[in-house]
């Protein structure tokens, strides 16, 4: 069986957690392939809201196996707390949550390095979630990292000490005010490593290969969004992993010719958290209204998300880079009550009209050109089928499908599992 892929097409927070949870009943295995606790995948069901950080969003389905792939970076401290949060749900995670030995471990000093690096950047800071993501991936590509499999070795603490010492020297080099008590952080860290070690560590590429061979269905779950991709995102205001489709191959060991459907998730408007260019950002009461109705606050950091109109040029780019086969439009309900809606359909780039995403989308070079649509008044949150959609919403959807040349298979009309309309 092919491996299907689900990923975000914007700057993250598109609602991937909800959709993976909805789709899980169609799959035997859910596998996370990149990112780490910088992600906050929110799921809502039976009146409960739950945020997952490193654990795949299939965990609430008893029948599914959840794999944390080699491309993920794991902070044992956050992970142990995440497991604790699951205890109330009676989930047998020792059985249905398994971890790649090749996944890298976030150390306490990685978090400190993240803070020191950001503090040293001043106004140019990335707006990182400060979870140690960048420094951990730096150690991975620098071939210095500690992997989950290393934790099974008797001398791993020696390797840890050497790396932590090097990190402390680097923190000093930054010469910024970062207060910390490493001894205390280490007590928490070593305890959490013991919790992590109670789970099953596996050679996940072999596991997934055999699963595929025996006909099991697999869904790869992305984190962050395509515009935060280390190669194709708005560099340097990006995360440190490949959030796009290729990242699923390297982050799970799945061959490119084994990828089936690529589900691309986008919001009916756009949001961004952290720094970096955002051509369609709104700085007026319209943006404030979107943020308020859409409850646009970061699931991990609680920061306000920046809001703006849908950017079709950026969305087309993300569909191209990922090879999206089916689209899912989230938070359509948030746009109810706006008199008119805008979609960016071209850019004015240095005085010229262009319809592709150029190297630099900084505001001094680029202004969005909009197509305007009539809004709808109807509340969508109670709707259960497409036939109930107002004409204006159908027009909006039809326009996007025509421009993107990809069907919109799902329209989400609220945070709950049940508020999901398949077309
Ligand atoms: P980092 O990955 O924590 O270093 O953050 C780098 C950039 O990506 C910052 O602008 C973050 O706000 C953003 N970012 C990281 N993870 C997420 C996410 O899950 N959703 C939205 N933005 C994210």
mmCIF file with all atom_site columns, C-alpha atoms and ligand atoms in Angstrom, residues 11 13 38-39 126-129 224 228 238-239 273-274 303, ligand 1:
data_model
loop_
_atom_site.group_PDB
_atom_site.id
_atom_site.type_symbol
_atom_site.label_atom_id
_atom_site.label_alt_id
_atom_site.label_comp_id
_atom_site.label_asym_id
_atom_site.label_entity_id
_atom_site.label_seq_id
_atom_site.pdbx_PDB_ins_code
_atom_site.Cartn_x
_atom_site.Cartn_y
_atom_site.Cartn_z
_atom_site.occupancy
_atom_site.B_iso_or_equiv
_atom_site.pdbx_formal_charge
_atom_site.auth_seq_id
_atom_site.auth_comp_id
_atom_site.auth_asym_id
_atom_site.auth_atom_id
_atom_site.pdbx_PDB_model_num
ATOM   1  C CA  . UNK A 1 11  ? 2.883  28.989 7.866  1.00 0.00 ? 11  UNK A CA  1
ATOM   2  C CA  . UNK A 1 13  ? -1.477 26.112 12.401 1.00 0.00 ? 13  UNK A CA  1
ATOM   3  C CA  . UNK A 1 38  ? 7.523  23.395 18.399 1.00 0.00 ? 38  UNK A CA  1
ATOM   4  C CA  . UNK A 1 39  ? 4.313  21.862 17.001 1.00 0.00 ? 39  UNK A CA  1
ATOM   5  C CA  . UNK A 1 126 ? 13.179 34.557 13.999 1.00 0.00 ? 126 UNK A CA  1
ATOM   6  C CA  . UNK A 1 127 ? 10.497 34.402 16.638 1.00 0.00 ? 127 UNK A CA  1
ATOM   7  C CA  . UNK A 1 128 ? 11.415 30.800 17.420 1.00 0.00 ? 128 UNK A CA  1
ATOM   8  C CA  . UNK A 1 129 ? 9.252  28.824 19.824 1.00 0.00 ? 129 UNK A CA  1
ATOM   9  C CA  . UNK A 1 224 ? 4.514  23.329 10.794 1.00 0.00 ? 224 UNK A CA  1
ATOM   10 C CA  . UNK A 1 228 ? 8.326  27.323 7.104  1.00 0.00 ? 228 UNK A CA  1
ATOM   11 C CA  . UNK A 1 238 ? 11.588 29.270 8.899  1.00 0.00 ? 238 UNK A CA  1
ATOM   12 C CA  . UNK A 1 239 ? 11.950 26.184 11.037 1.00 0.00 ? 239 UNK A CA  1
ATOM   13 C CA  . UNK A 1 273 ? 3.187  33.327 14.205 1.00 0.00 ? 273 UNK A CA  1
ATOM   14 C CA  . UNK A 1 274 ? 6.696  34.682 14.759 1.00 0.00 ? 274 UNK A CA  1
ATOM   15 C CA  . UNK A 1 303 ? 1.473  34.318 21.119 1.00 0.00 ? 303 UNK A CA  1
HETATM 16 P P1  . LIG B 2 .   ? 11.249 27.092 15.696 1.00 0.00 ? 1   LIG B P1  1
HETATM 17 O O1  . LIG B 2 .   ? 10.952 25.961 14.792 1.00 0.00 ? 1   LIG B O1  1
HETATM 18 O O2  . LIG B 2 .   ? 10.691 26.926 17.079 1.00 0.00 ? 1   LIG B O2  1
HETATM 19 O O3  . LIG B 2 .   ? 12.705 27.446 15.728 1.00 0.00 ? 1   LIG B O3  1
HETATM 20 O O4  . LIG B 2 .   ? 10.528 28.405 15.106 1.00 0.00 ? 1   LIG B O4  1
HETATM 21 C C1  . LIG B 2 .   ? 10.857 28.944 13.831 1.00 0.00 ? 1   LIG B C1  1
HETATM 22 C C2  . LIG B 2 .   ? 9.674  29.680 13.240 1.00 0.00 ? 1   LIG B C2  1
HETATM 23 O O5  . LIG B 2 .   ? 8.660  28.741 12.920 1.00 0.00 ? 1   LIG B O5  1
HETATM 24 C C3  . LIG B 2 .   ? 9.017  30.696 14.170 1.00 0.00 ? 1   LIG B C3  1
HETATM 25 O O6  . LIG B 2 .   ? 8.491  31.763 13.395 1.00 0.00 ? 1   LIG B O6  1
HETATM 26 C C4  . LIG B 2 .   ? 7.869  29.916 14.782 1.00 0.00 ? 1   LIG B C4  1
HETATM 27 O O7  . LIG B 2 .   ? 6.825  30.739 15.233 1.00 0.00 ? 1   LIG B O7  1
HETATM 28 C C5  . LIG B 2 .   ? 7.453  29.054 13.615 1.00 0.00 ? 1   LIG B C5  1
HETATM 29 N N1  . LIG B 2 .   ? 6.852  27.779 14.025 1.00 0.00 ? 1   LIG B N1  1
HETATM 30 C C6  . LIG B 2 .   ? 7.491  26.704 14.519 1.00 0.00 ? 1   LIG B C6  1
HETATM 31 N N2  . LIG B 2 .   ? 6.636  25.712 14.758 1.00 0.00 ? 1   LIG B N2  1
HETATM 32 C C7  . LIG B 2 .   ? 5.426  26.165 14.414 1.00 0.00 ? 1   LIG B C7  1
HETATM 33 C C8  . LIG B 2 .   ? 4.118  25.571 14.401 1.00 0.00 ? 1   LIG B C8  1
HETATM 34 O O8  . LIG B 2 .   ? 3.914  24.412 14.750 1.00 0.00 ? 1   LIG B O8  1
HETATM 35 N N3  . LIG B 2 .   ? 3.099  26.371 13.956 1.00 0.00 ? 1   LIG B N3  1
HETATM 36 C C9  . LIG B 2 .   ? 3.318  27.649 13.513 1.00 0.00 ? 1   LIG B C9  1
HETATM 37 N N4  . LIG B 2 .   ? 4.511  28.216 13.487 1.00 0.00 ? 1   LIG B N4  1
HETATM 38 C C10 . LIG B 2 .   ? 5.561  27.495 13.934 1.00 0.00 ? 1   LIG B C10 1
#
